[in-house]
Amino acid sequence: MAKGEGGEQYSNASLLNKPGSSDGIKLARNHERRNRLSVCNKICYAIGGAPYQITGCALGFFLQIYLLDVAQLDPFYASIILFVGRAWDAVTDPTVGFLVSRSPWTRFGRMLPWIMFSTPLAVLSYFLIWYVPPFENGKVIWYLFFYCLFQSLQTCFHVPYSALTMFISSEQKERDSATAYRMMVEVLGTVLGTAIQGQIVGMANAPCLPGPGDILSDPSNFSQSAGLNDSKHVISLEHTKAAYMISSGVICLIYILCAIVLFFGVREKKESCRPRSEPMGFFQGIKLVMGHGPYAKLVMVFLFTSLAFMLLEGNFALFCSSTLGFRNDFQNILLVIMLSATLAIPFWQWFLTRFGKKTAVYAGTLSVVPFMILVVCLKSNLIVTYIVSFAAGVGVAAAFLLPWSMLPDVVDDFQVQNPESTGHEALFYSFYVFFTKFASGISLGISTLSLDFAGYISRGCTQPVEVDITLKILVSAAPVALIIIGLIILYFYPIDEERRQGNRKLLQEQRDNEADSETDSTELANMI
């Protein structure tokens, strides 16, 4: 009490000597200057998001077809690898988030050390995912082990990186701007992942194998295939295996470079002068974050919409090569989608600032639905498929940008309602990533298992009708239904633009009061 009174007396005395209004203006300007991020800071922060998207895109688009046609695993075992790997990855997210939230502050920050220490092993395990071991019996264990190991190590990179958003600046405007930079680089990362993996592998794409039905229906197919196999320029399965290793090596190099740029280009800012809350147990953390209504609704929204896009991503390469018959062009179609998404990011950034984030989710997610329907209804035509893919990429951009743009709003809302509870940002981000990855595991596991039941033929020139129908459901009907469910839940999401701006003002007042209190305490200590 005496300390507070002394600080007040000193503040009143100082007002007699100096004009208070000018001090207030200087304090506000200094606060704004401290929290302003340079373009270089934002770019370095954004580059840190590229490894997750590059590797995630390569794995999402190509791992299923790699396990089936290159490693030549049975679809049932491939489905186990994909599901267990993603489920394990989902479990590690809240675990790492819990550990990060209890991490002590170091001279490099609290998030950045996790990123740097996990990078070398993550790169090694990623490379070994794309290596076909010289034995048959242990292949399933090999891929399952390194896939789970990579997902765990990448979680140690991505969860701290996601939570870093809250520590690069306390200004919501600066965080939103940095998030826009990040989304642009991440979508560029998906382009890089698709281009590197797709183009290198596409140049060494082994020919398909005609089945008994193909030979009986058209004997010329068999003779042409045999002629190709006899030529000295034919691309063998060994060439395809080597191409996958080369592309993974290039991606590993990019991963390391991005981690270095992030570590040396971003300064993590320590939390405010408020003490952090006491460390809590794991299940107590789950109860804390899931008990916040807006967060639970937002997670459910993007759980369903992410599951929709994961189904599309995981099966589109097979759909293009098997159902549409574009075996030598599917990597270019995927590249068109990602390029379109990259070009659309600035538009969606403008759209959400002009019309609000909730409206942007509706517009962006619904915009992709007509093209999901068109691609399976129209007769196979390469030019039409390119046009539809380019248009669909505009909606994919919204799916990349909006979740990460809305998460800081939920964290701010929690802090306004629970001002005494601090230091839990990593938990919010890790549980969100948990649900999206869990959705990815379900989608990949179910889709690959469905192909097994439908009778998928590894490297087959043609597939049974049941496989074609299954792929159409997986890239169109199922995603559309999931999107509709997610948007219905979004209707009940309570944080609109008015509430978001109100939270922003309240948090700014809290920070200003804390800064004033800290300044007064420092001045009083200097006087004494």
Coordinates of C-alpha atoms in Angstrom, one line a residue:
M1 CA 0.0 0.0 0.0
A2 CA 2.8 2.4 1.0
K3 CA 4.6 1.6 -2.2
G4 CA 1.6 2.3 -4.3
E5 CA 1.0 5.6 -2.5
G6 CA 4.6 6.6 -2.8
G7 CA 4.4 5.9 -6.6
E8 CA 1.3 8.0 -6.8
Q9 CA 2.8 10.9 -4.9
Y10 CA 5.9 10.8 -7.1
S11 CA 3.8 10.7 -10.2
N12 CA 1.8 13.7 -9.0
A13 CA 5.0 15.5 -8.2
S14 CA 6.4 14.8 -11.5
L15 CA 3.4 16.3 -13.2
L16 CA 4.2 19.6 -11.6
N17 CA 7.7 19.6 -13.2
K18 CA 6.8 18.1 -16.7
P19 CA 3.8 18.2 -18.9
G20 CA 1.9 14.9 -18.4
S21 CA 0.4 14.9 -21.8
S22 CA 3.8 14.9 -23.6
D23 CA 5.0 12.1 -21.3
G24 CA 1.9 10.1 -22.2
I25 CA 2.4 10.6 -25.9
K26 CA 6.1 9.7 -25.6
L27 CA 5.2 6.5 -23.6
A28 CA 2.6 5.5 -26.2
R29 CA 5.0 6.1 -29.1
N30 CA 7.8 4.2 -27.4
H31 CA 5.3 1.3 -26.7
E32 CA 4.2 1.3 -30.3
R33 CA 7.8 1.5 -31.6
R34 CA 8.9 -1.4 -29.4
N35 CA 6.1 -3.6 -30.7
R36 CA 6.4 -2.7 -34.4
L37 CA 7.9 -5.4 -36.6
S38 CA 10.1 -4.5 -39.6
V39 CA 9.4 -6.1 -43.0
C40 CA 12.6 -8.1 -42.5
N41 CA 11.4 -9.4 -39.2
K42 CA 8.1 -10.5 -40.8
I43 CA 9.8 -12.1 -43.7
C44 CA 12.2 -14.1 -41.5
Y45 CA 9.3 -15.1 -39.3
A46 CA 7.2 -16.2 -42.3
I47 CA 10.1 -18.2 -43.8
G48 CA 10.0 -20.4 -40.6
G49 CA 6.6 -21.7 -41.7
A50 CA 7.8 -23.0 -45.0
P51 CA 9.3 -26.4 -43.8
Y52 CA 6.0 -27.6 -42.3
Q53 CA 4.1 -26.8 -45.5
I54 CA 6.8 -28.1 -47.9
T55 CA 7.1 -31.5 -46.1
G56 CA 3.4 -31.6 -45.3
C57 CA 2.5 -31.0 -48.9
A58 CA 4.9 -33.6 -50.2
L59 CA 3.7 -36.2 -47.8
G60 CA 0.0 -35.3 -48.2
F61 CA 0.0 -35.5 -52.0
F62 CA 2.6 -38.2 -52.6
L63 CA 3.1 -40.5 -49.7
Q64 CA 0.0 -42.6 -50.4
I65 CA 0.9 -43.1 -54.1
Y66 CA 4.5 -43.7 -53.1
L67 CA 3.7 -46.5 -50.6
L68 CA 1.3 -48.1 -53.0
D69 CA 3.2 -47.9 -56.3
V70 CA 6.9 -47.4 -55.4
A71 CA 7.4 -49.2 -52.1
Q72 CA 4.6 -51.6 -53.3
L73 CA 3.0 -52.1 -50.0
D74 CA -0.4 -53.7 -49.7
P75 CA -3.1 -51.0 -49.4
F76 CA -4.1 -52.4 -46.0
Y77 CA -0.6 -51.9 -44.6
A78 CA -0.3 -48.5 -46.3
S79 CA -3.5 -47.4 -44.5
I80 CA -2.1 -48.5 -41.2
I81 CA 1.1 -46.5 -41.7
L82 CA -0.8 -43.4 -42.8
F83 CA -3.4 -43.6 -40.0
V84 CA -1.1 -44.6 -37.1
G85 CA 1.6 -42.0 -38.2
R86 CA -1.0 -39.2 -38.2
A87 CA -2.7 -40.4 -35.0
W88 CA 0.7 -40.5 -33.3
D89 CA 1.5 -37.1 -34.7
A90 CA -1.8 -35.8 -33.3
V91 CA -1.1 -37.1 -29.8
T92 CA 2.4 -35.5 -29.7
D93 CA 1.0 -32.0 -30.4
P94 CA -0.7 -31.4 -27.1
T95 CA 2.1 -33.2 -25.3
V96 CA 4.7 -30.9 -26.9
G97 CA 2.5 -27.9 -26.3
F98 CA 2.3 -28.9 -22.6
L99 CA 6.1 -29.2 -22.4
V100 CA 6.7 -25.9 -24.2
S101 CA 4.3 -24.1 -21.9
R102 CA 6.5 -25.3 -18.9
S103 CA 9.8 -24.5 -20.6
P104 CA 11.9 -21.9 -18.9
W105 CA 12.9 -18.7 -20.6
T106 CA 16.4 -18.7 -22.1
R107 CA 18.5 -16.0 -23.7
F108 CA 17.2 -17.2 -27.1
G109 CA 13.6 -17.2 -25.9
R110 CA 11.2 -20.0 -25.0
M111 CA 10.1 -21.2 -28.5
L112 CA 13.2 -20.8 -30.6
P113 CA 15.4 -23.4 -28.8
W114 CA 12.8 -26.1 -29.5
I115 CA 12.9 -25.2 -33.2
M116 CA 16.6 -25.4 -33.6
F117 CA 17.3 -28.6 -31.6
S118 CA 14.5 -30.6 -33.4
T119 CA 15.6 -29.6 -36.9
P120 CA 18.6 -32.0 -37.6
L121 CA 16.9 -35.2 -36.5
A122 CA 13.7 -34.2 -38.3
V123 CA 15.6 -33.7 -41.6
L124 CA 17.2 -37.1 -41.2
S125 CA 14.0 -39.0 -40.5
Y126 CA 12.2 -37.2 -43.3
F127 CA 14.8 -38.4 -45.8
L128 CA 14.6 -42.0 -44.6
I129 CA 10.8 -42.0 -45.2
W130 CA 11.5 -41.8 -49.0
Y131 CA 14.1 -44.5 -49.0
V132 CA 13.0 -48.0 -50.0
P133 CA 14.9 -50.5 -47.7
P134 CA 16.6 -53.5 -49.3
F135 CA 14.4 -56.0 -47.5
E136 CA 10.7 -57.0 -47.7
N137 CA 9.7 -58.3 -44.3
G138 CA 10.4 -55.2 -42.3
K139 CA 9.2 -52.6 -44.7
V140 CA 6.0 -51.8 -42.8
I141 CA 8.0 -51.3 -39.5
W142 CA 10.6 -49.2 -41.3
Y143 CA 8.0 -46.7 -42.8
L144 CA 5.9 -46.6 -39.6
F145 CA 8.9 -45.9 -37.4
F146 CA 10.4 -43.1 -39.5
Y147 CA 7.0 -41.6 -40.3
C148 CA 6.1 -41.4 -36.6
L149 CA 9.6 -40.2 -35.7
F150 CA 9.5 -37.4 -38.2
Q151 CA 6.0 -36.3 -37.2
S152 CA 7.2 -36.1 -33.5
L153 CA 10.2 -34.1 -34.4
Q154 CA 8.3 -31.8 -36.7
T155 CA 5.8 -31.2 -33.9
C156 CA 8.7 -30.0 -31.8
F157 CA 9.3 -27.4 -34.6
H158 CA 5.8 -26.5 -35.5
V159 CA 4.0 -26.1 -32.2
P160 CA 6.6 -23.6 -30.8
Y161 CA 6.6 -21.8 -34.2
S162 CA 2.8 -21.5 -34.2
A163 CA 2.8 -20.1 -30.6
L164 CA 5.6 -17.7 -31.5
T165 CA 2.9 -15.6 -33.2
M166 CA 2.0 -14.4 -29.7
F167 CA 5.6 -13.5 -28.8
I168 CA 6.8 -11.5 -31.8
S169 CA 4.6 -8.5 -30.9
S170 CA 1.8 -7.6 -28.4
E171 CA 0.1 -5.6 -31.1
Q172 CA -2.8 -7.4 -32.8
K173 CA -2.3 -5.4 -36.0
E174 CA 1.4 -6.5 -36.2
R175 CA 0.5 -10.1 -35.5
D176 CA -2.1 -10.1 -38.2
S177 CA 0.3 -8.6 -40.7
A178 CA 3.0 -11.2 -39.7
T179 CA 0.4 -13.9 -40.1
A180 CA -0.4 -12.7 -43.6
Y181 CA 3.3 -12.8 -44.5
R182 CA 3.5 -16.3 -43.0
M183 CA 0.5 -17.5 -45.0
M184 CA 2.0 -16.2 -48.2
V185 CA 5.3 -18.0 -47.6
E186 CA 3.5 -21.2 -46.4
V187 CA 1.4 -21.3 -49.6
L188 CA 4.6 -20.7 -51.5
G189 CA 6.0 -23.6 -49.5
T190 CA 3.2 -25.8 -50.8
V191 CA 4.1 -24.7 -54.3
L192 CA 7.7 -25.6 -53.6
G193 CA 6.8 -29.0 -52.1
T194 CA 4.5 -29.8 -55.0
A195 CA 7.0 -28.6 -57.6
I196 CA 10.1 -30.2 -56.2
Q197 CA 8.5 -33.5 -55.4
G198 CA 6.2 -33.6 -58.4
Q199 CA 8.5 -32.4 -61.1
I200 CA 11.5 -34.5 -60.1
V201 CA 9.4 -37.6 -59.6
G202 CA 7.4 -36.8 -62.7
M203 CA 10.5 -37.0 -64.8
A204 CA 11.2 -40.5 -63.6
N205 CA 7.6 -41.9 -63.5
A206 CA 7.7 -45.7 -64.1
P207 CA 5.2 -47.0 -66.6
C208 CA 2.1 -48.7 -65.5
L209 CA 1.6 -52.4 -65.5
P210 CA -1.3 -53.8 -67.7
G211 CA -3.4 -56.3 -65.9
P212 CA -5.1 -59.4 -67.4
G213 CA -8.2 -57.4 -68.2
D214 CA -6.2 -54.8 -70.1
I215 CA -4.5 -57.5 -72.2
L216 CA -7.7 -59.3 -73.0
S217 CA -9.6 -56.1 -73.9
D218 CA -6.7 -54.6 -76.0
P219 CA -3.7 -56.9 -76.8
S220 CA -1.9 -54.0 -78.4
N221 CA -1.5 -52.4 -74.9
F222 CA 0.5 -55.4 -73.8
S223 CA 2.7 -55.4 -76.9
Q224 CA 3.4 -51.7 -76.6
S225 CA 4.2 -52.1 -72.9
A226 CA 6.5 -55.0 -73.7
G227 CA 8.2 -52.9 -76.4
L228 CA 8.8 -50.1 -74.0
N229 CA 10.2 -52.4 -71.4
D230 CA 12.7 -53.7 -74.0
S231 CA 13.9 -50.2 -75.0
K232 CA 17.1 -49.0 -73.3
H233 CA 15.5 -45.6 -72.5
V234 CA 12.7 -47.0 -70.4
I235 CA 12.3 -45.6 -66.9
S236 CA 12.4 -48.4 -64.4
L237 CA 11.1 -48.5 -60.8
E238 CA 14.7 -48.0 -59.6
H239 CA 14.8 -44.6 -61.4
T240 CA 11.5 -43.6 -59.6
K241 CA 13.0 -44.6 -56.2
A242 CA 16.1 -42.5 -56.9
A243 CA 13.9 -39.6 -57.9
Y244 CA 12.0 -39.7 -54.7
M245 CA 15.3 -39.6 -52.7
I246 CA 16.7 -36.7 -54.7
S247 CA 13.5 -34.7 -54.2
S248 CA 13.6 -35.5 -50.4
G249 CA 17.2 -34.4 -50.3
V250 CA 16.4 -31.0 -51.8
I251 CA 13.5 -30.5 -49.4
C252 CA 15.7 -31.4 -46.4
L253 CA 18.2 -28.7 -47.5
I254 CA 15.4 -26.1 -47.7
Y255 CA 14.1 -27.2 -44.3
I256 CA 17.5 -26.5 -42.7
L257 CA 18.0 -23.1 -44.4
C258 CA 14.5 -21.9 -43.3
A259 CA 15.2 -22.9 -39.7
I260 CA 18.4 -20.9 -39.7
V261 CA 16.8 -17.8 -41.1
L262 CA 14.0 -18.1 -38.5
F263 CA 16.4 -18.5 -35.6
F264 CA 18.7 -15.6 -36.5
G265 CA 16.0 -13.3 -38.0
V266 CA 13.3 -13.3 -35.3
R267 CA 13.6 -11.9 -31.7
E268 CA 11.2 -13.6 -29.3
K269 CA 9.8 -11.0 -26.8
K270 CA 9.4 -11.9 -23.2
E271 CA 5.9 -11.9 -21.7
S272 CA 4.7 -8.8 -19.9
C273 CA 5.6 -8.0 -16.3
R274 CA 2.7 -10.1 -15.1
P275 CA 3.9 -13.4 -13.6
R276 CA 3.0 -16.5 -15.5
S277 CA 0.5 -18.8 -14.0
E278 CA 1.6 -21.8 -12.1
P279 CA 2.4 -24.8 -14.3
M280 CA -0.6 -27.1 -14.6
G281 CA -1.1 -30.7 -15.3
F282 CA -1.7 -32.1 -18.8
F283 CA -5.4 -32.9 -18.4
Q284 CA -5.9 -29.7 -16.5
G285 CA -4.5 -27.9 -19.6
I286 CA -7.0 -29.8 -21.9
K287 CA -9.9 -28.8 -19.6
L288 CA -8.7 -25.2 -19.6
V289 CA -8.5 -24.7 -23.4
M290 CA -11.4 -26.8 -24.4
G291 CA -13.5 -25.1 -21.7
H292 CA -13.3 -21.8 -23.6
G293 CA -16.4 -21.8 -25.8
P294 CA -15.2 -19.8 -28.8
Y295 CA -12.1 -21.9 -29.0
A296 CA -14.0 -25.2 -28.9
K297 CA -16.4 -24.0 -31.7
L298 CA -13.5 -22.7 -33.8
V299 CA -11.7 -26.1 -33.5
M300 CA -14.8 -28.0 -34.5
V301 CA -15.3 -25.7 -37.5
F302 CA -11.8 -26.3 -38.8
L303 CA -11.8 -29.9 -37.8
F304 CA -14.5 -30.6 -40.4
T305 CA -13.2 -28.3 -43.0
S306 CA -9.6 -29.5 -42.6
L307 CA -10.9 -33.1 -42.9
A308 CA -12.5 -32.1 -46.2
F309 CA -9.4 -30.6 -47.6
M310 CA -7.2 -33.5 -46.3
L311 CA -9.4 -36.0 -48.1
L312 CA -9.0 -33.9 -51.3
E313 CA -5.3 -33.5 -50.9
G314 CA -4.6 -37.1 -50.0
N315 CA -6.5 -38.6 -52.9
F316 CA -6.3 -36.1 -55.7
A317 CA -3.0 -37.4 -57.1
L318 CA -4.5 -41.0 -57.4
F319 CA -7.8 -39.5 -58.7
C320 CA -6.0 -37.7 -61.5
S321 CA -3.7 -40.6 -62.5
S322 CA -6.2 -43.5 -62.1
T323 CA -9.7 -42.1 -62.7
L324 CA -9.0 -39.2 -65.0
G325 CA -6.2 -41.0 -66.7
F326 CA -3.6 -38.2 -66.4
R327 CA -0.8 -40.4 -65.1
N328 CA 1.9 -38.2 -66.6
D329 CA 0.2 -34.8 -65.8
F330 CA -1.1 -35.1 -62.2
Q331 CA 1.9 -33.4 -60.7
N332 CA 1.3 -30.4 -63.0
I333 CA -2.4 -30.2 -62.0
L334 CA -1.4 -30.2 -58.3
L335 CA 1.1 -27.4 -59.1
V336 CA -1.6 -25.3 -60.7
I337 CA -3.8 -25.6 -57.6
M338 CA -1.0 -24.4 -55.3
L339 CA 0.1 -21.6 -57.7
S340 CA -3.5 -20.4 -57.8
A341 CA -3.7 -20.5 -54.0
T342 CA -0.5 -18.4 -53.7
L343 CA -1.9 -15.7 -56.0
A344 CA -5.2 -15.6 -54.0
I345 CA -3.7 -15.1 -50.6
P346 CA -3.5 -11.2 -50.9
F347 CA -7.1 -11.2 -52.0
W348 CA -8.3 -13.1 -49.0
Q349 CA -6.2 -10.9 -46.7
W350 CA -8.0 -7.9 -48.1
F351 CA -11.3 -9.6 -48.0
L352 CA -11.1 -10.5 -44.3
T353 CA -10.1 -7.0 -43.3
R354 CA -12.9 -5.5 -45.4
F355 CA -15.7 -7.9 -44.6
G356 CA -14.6 -9.7 -41.5
K357 CA -13.0 -13.1 -40.8
K358 CA -16.2 -15.0 -40.3
T359 CA -17.6 -13.8 -43.6
A360 CA -14.3 -14.7 -45.3
V361 CA -14.5 -18.3 -44.0
Y362 CA -18.0 -18.7 -45.5
A363 CA -17.0 -17.1 -48.9
G364 CA -13.6 -18.9 -49.2
T365 CA -14.7 -22.3 -48.2
L366 CA -17.9 -22.3 -50.2
S367 CA -16.1 -21.1 -53.3
V368 CA -14.3 -24.4 -53.7
V369 CA -17.5 -26.6 -53.6
P370 CA -18.7 -26.1 -57.2
F371 CA -15.3 -27.1 -58.5
M372 CA -15.2 -30.2 -56.3
I373 CA -18.4 -31.2 -58.0
L374 CA -17.4 -30.3 -61.5
V375 CA -14.2 -32.2 -61.5
V376 CA -16.0 -35.5 -61.0
C377 CA -19.1 -34.8 -63.1
L378 CA -17.4 -33.6 -66.3
K379 CA -15.9 -36.0 -68.8
S380 CA -12.2 -36.4 -68.5
N381 CA -10.5 -33.5 -70.3
L382 CA -7.1 -32.2 -69.4
I383 CA -7.7 -28.5 -70.3
V384 CA -11.0 -28.4 -68.3
T385 CA -9.2 -30.1 -65.4
Y386 CA -6.5 -27.4 -65.4
I387 CA -9.2 -24.6 -65.4
V388 CA -11.2 -26.2 -62.6
S389 CA -8.0 -26.8 -60.6
F390 CA -6.9 -23.1 -60.9
A391 CA -10.4 -22.0 -59.7
A392 CA -10.3 -24.4 -56.8
G393 CA -7.0 -23.1 -55.7
V394 CA -8.7 -19.8 -54.8
G395 CA -10.7 -21.6 -52.2
V396 CA -7.7 -23.6 -51.0
A397 CA -6.0 -20.3 -50.2
A398 CA -8.8 -19.3 -47.8
A399 CA -8.4 -22.7 -46.0
F400 CA -4.7 -21.9 -45.5
L401 CA -5.0 -18.3 -44.3
L402 CA -8.2 -18.1 -42.2
P403 CA -7.6 -20.6 -39.3
W404 CA -4.3 -19.1 -38.4
S405 CA -5.7 -15.6 -38.6
M406 CA -8.6 -16.4 -36.3
L407 CA -6.6 -18.4 -33.6
P408 CA -5.0 -15.2 -32.1
D409 CA -8.5 -13.7 -31.7
V410 CA -9.5 -16.7 -29.6
V411 CA -6.4 -16.5 -27.4
D412 CA -7.0 -12.8 -26.9
D413 CA -10.6 -13.5 -26.0
F414 CA -9.4 -16.0 -23.4
Q415 CA -7.0 -13.5 -21.9
V416 CA -9.7 -10.9 -21.6
Q417 CA -12.0 -13.3 -19.7
N418 CA -9.1 -14.8 -17.7
P419 CA -6.6 -12.0 -17.0
E420 CA -5.0 -13.9 -14.2
S421 CA -4.2 -17.0 -16.4
T422 CA -1.2 -16.4 -18.6
G423 CA 1.5 -18.4 -20.4
H424 CA -0.9 -20.9 -22.0
E425 CA -0.6 -19.8 -25.7
A426 CA 1.3 -22.9 -26.8
L427 CA -1.6 -25.1 -25.4
F428 CA -4.2 -23.4 -27.6
Y429 CA -2.0 -23.8 -30.7
S430 CA -1.0 -27.3 -30.0
F431 CA -4.5 -28.6 -29.4
Y432 CA -5.7 -26.9 -32.7
V433 CA -2.8 -28.7 -34.5
F434 CA -3.8 -31.9 -32.7
F435 CA -7.3 -31.8 -34.1
T436 CA -6.3 -31.0 -37.6
K437 CA -3.7 -33.7 -37.7
F438 CA -6.1 -36.2 -36.2
A439 CA -8.5 -35.3 -39.0
S440 CA -5.6 -35.9 -41.5
G441 CA -4.9 -39.3 -40.0
I442 CA -8.5 -40.3 -40.2
S443 CA -8.8 -39.1 -43.8
L444 CA -5.7 -40.9 -45.0
G445 CA -6.4 -44.1 -43.1
I446 CA -10.0 -44.4 -44.2
S447 CA -9.3 -43.4 -47.8
T448 CA -6.5 -45.9 -48.3
L449 CA -8.4 -48.6 -46.5
S450 CA -11.4 -47.9 -48.8
L451 CA -9.2 -48.3 -51.8
D452 CA -8.1 -51.7 -50.5
F453 CA -11.7 -52.8 -50.1
A454 CA -12.5 -51.5 -53.6
G455 CA -9.6 -53.6 -55.1
Y456 CA -6.9 -51.1 -55.9
I457 CA -4.2 -52.5 -58.2
S458 CA -0.7 -51.3 -57.6
R459 CA 0.8 -49.5 -60.7
G460 CA -2.2 -50.8 -62.7
C461 CA -2.9 -49.1 -66.0
T462 CA -6.6 -49.3 -65.3
Q463 CA -8.5 -49.7 -62.0
P464 CA -11.7 -51.5 -61.3
V465 CA -14.9 -49.4 -61.5
E466 CA -15.3 -49.7 -57.7
V467 CA -11.9 -47.9 -57.3
D468 CA -13.0 -45.0 -59.6
I469 CA -16.3 -44.6 -57.7
T470 CA -14.4 -44.6 -54.3
L471 CA -12.0 -42.0 -55.5
K472 CA -14.9 -39.7 -56.7
I473 CA -16.5 -40.0 -53.3
L474 CA -13.2 -39.2 -51.6
V475 CA -12.4 -36.1 -53.6
S476 CA -16.0 -34.7 -54.0
A477 CA -19.0 -36.0 -52.1
A478 CA -17.4 -36.6 -48.7
P479 CA -15.4 -33.2 -48.7
V480 CA -18.6 -31.3 -49.7
A481 CA -20.6 -32.9 -46.8
L482 CA -17.8 -32.1 -44.3
I483 CA -17.6 -28.5 -45.4
I484 CA -21.3 -28.0 -45.0
I485 CA -21.2 -29.4 -41.4
G486 CA -18.2 -27.2 -40.5
L487 CA -20.0 -24.0 -41.8
I488 CA -23.1 -24.8 -39.8
I489 CA -21.0 -24.9 -36.7
L490 CA -19.4 -21.6 -37.7
Y491 CA -22.8 -19.9 -37.5
F492 CA -22.6 -20.3 -33.7
Y493 CA -19.0 -19.0 -33.4
P494 CA -19.4 -15.9 -31.2
I495 CA -16.4 -13.7 -32.0
D496 CA -17.4 -11.2 -34.6
E497 CA -15.6 -8.0 -35.6
E498 CA -17.2 -5.9 -32.9
R499 CA -16.1 -8.3 -30.1
R500 CA -12.7 -8.7 -31.7
Q501 CA -12.1 -4.9 -31.7
G502 CA -13.4 -4.7 -28.1
N503 CA -11.0 -7.4 -27.0
R504 CA -8.2 -5.6 -28.7
K505 CA -8.9 -2.3 -26.8
L506 CA -9.3 -4.1 -23.4
L507 CA -5.9 -5.9 -23.9
Q508 CA -4.2 -2.8 -24.9
E509 CA -5.5 -1.0 -21.8
Q510 CA -4.2 -3.9 -19.7
R511 CA -0.8 -3.7 -21.3
D512 CA -0.6 0.1 -20.9
N513 CA -1.6 -0.2 -17.3
E514 CA 1.1 -2.8 -16.7
A515 CA 3.7 -0.7 -18.5
D516 CA 2.7 2.4 -16.5
S517 CA 2.8 0.4 -13.2
E518 CA 6.3 -1.0 -14.1
T519 CA 7.5 2.5 -15.0
D520 CA 6.2 4.0 -11.8
S521 CA 7.7 1.3 -9.7
T522 CA 11.1 1.8 -11.5
E523 CA 11.0 5.5 -10.9
L524 CA 10.1 5.1 -7.3
A525 CA 13.0 2.6 -6.8
N526 CA 15.4 5.1 -8.4
M527 CA 14.2 7.8 -6.0
I528 CA 14.7 5.6 -3.0

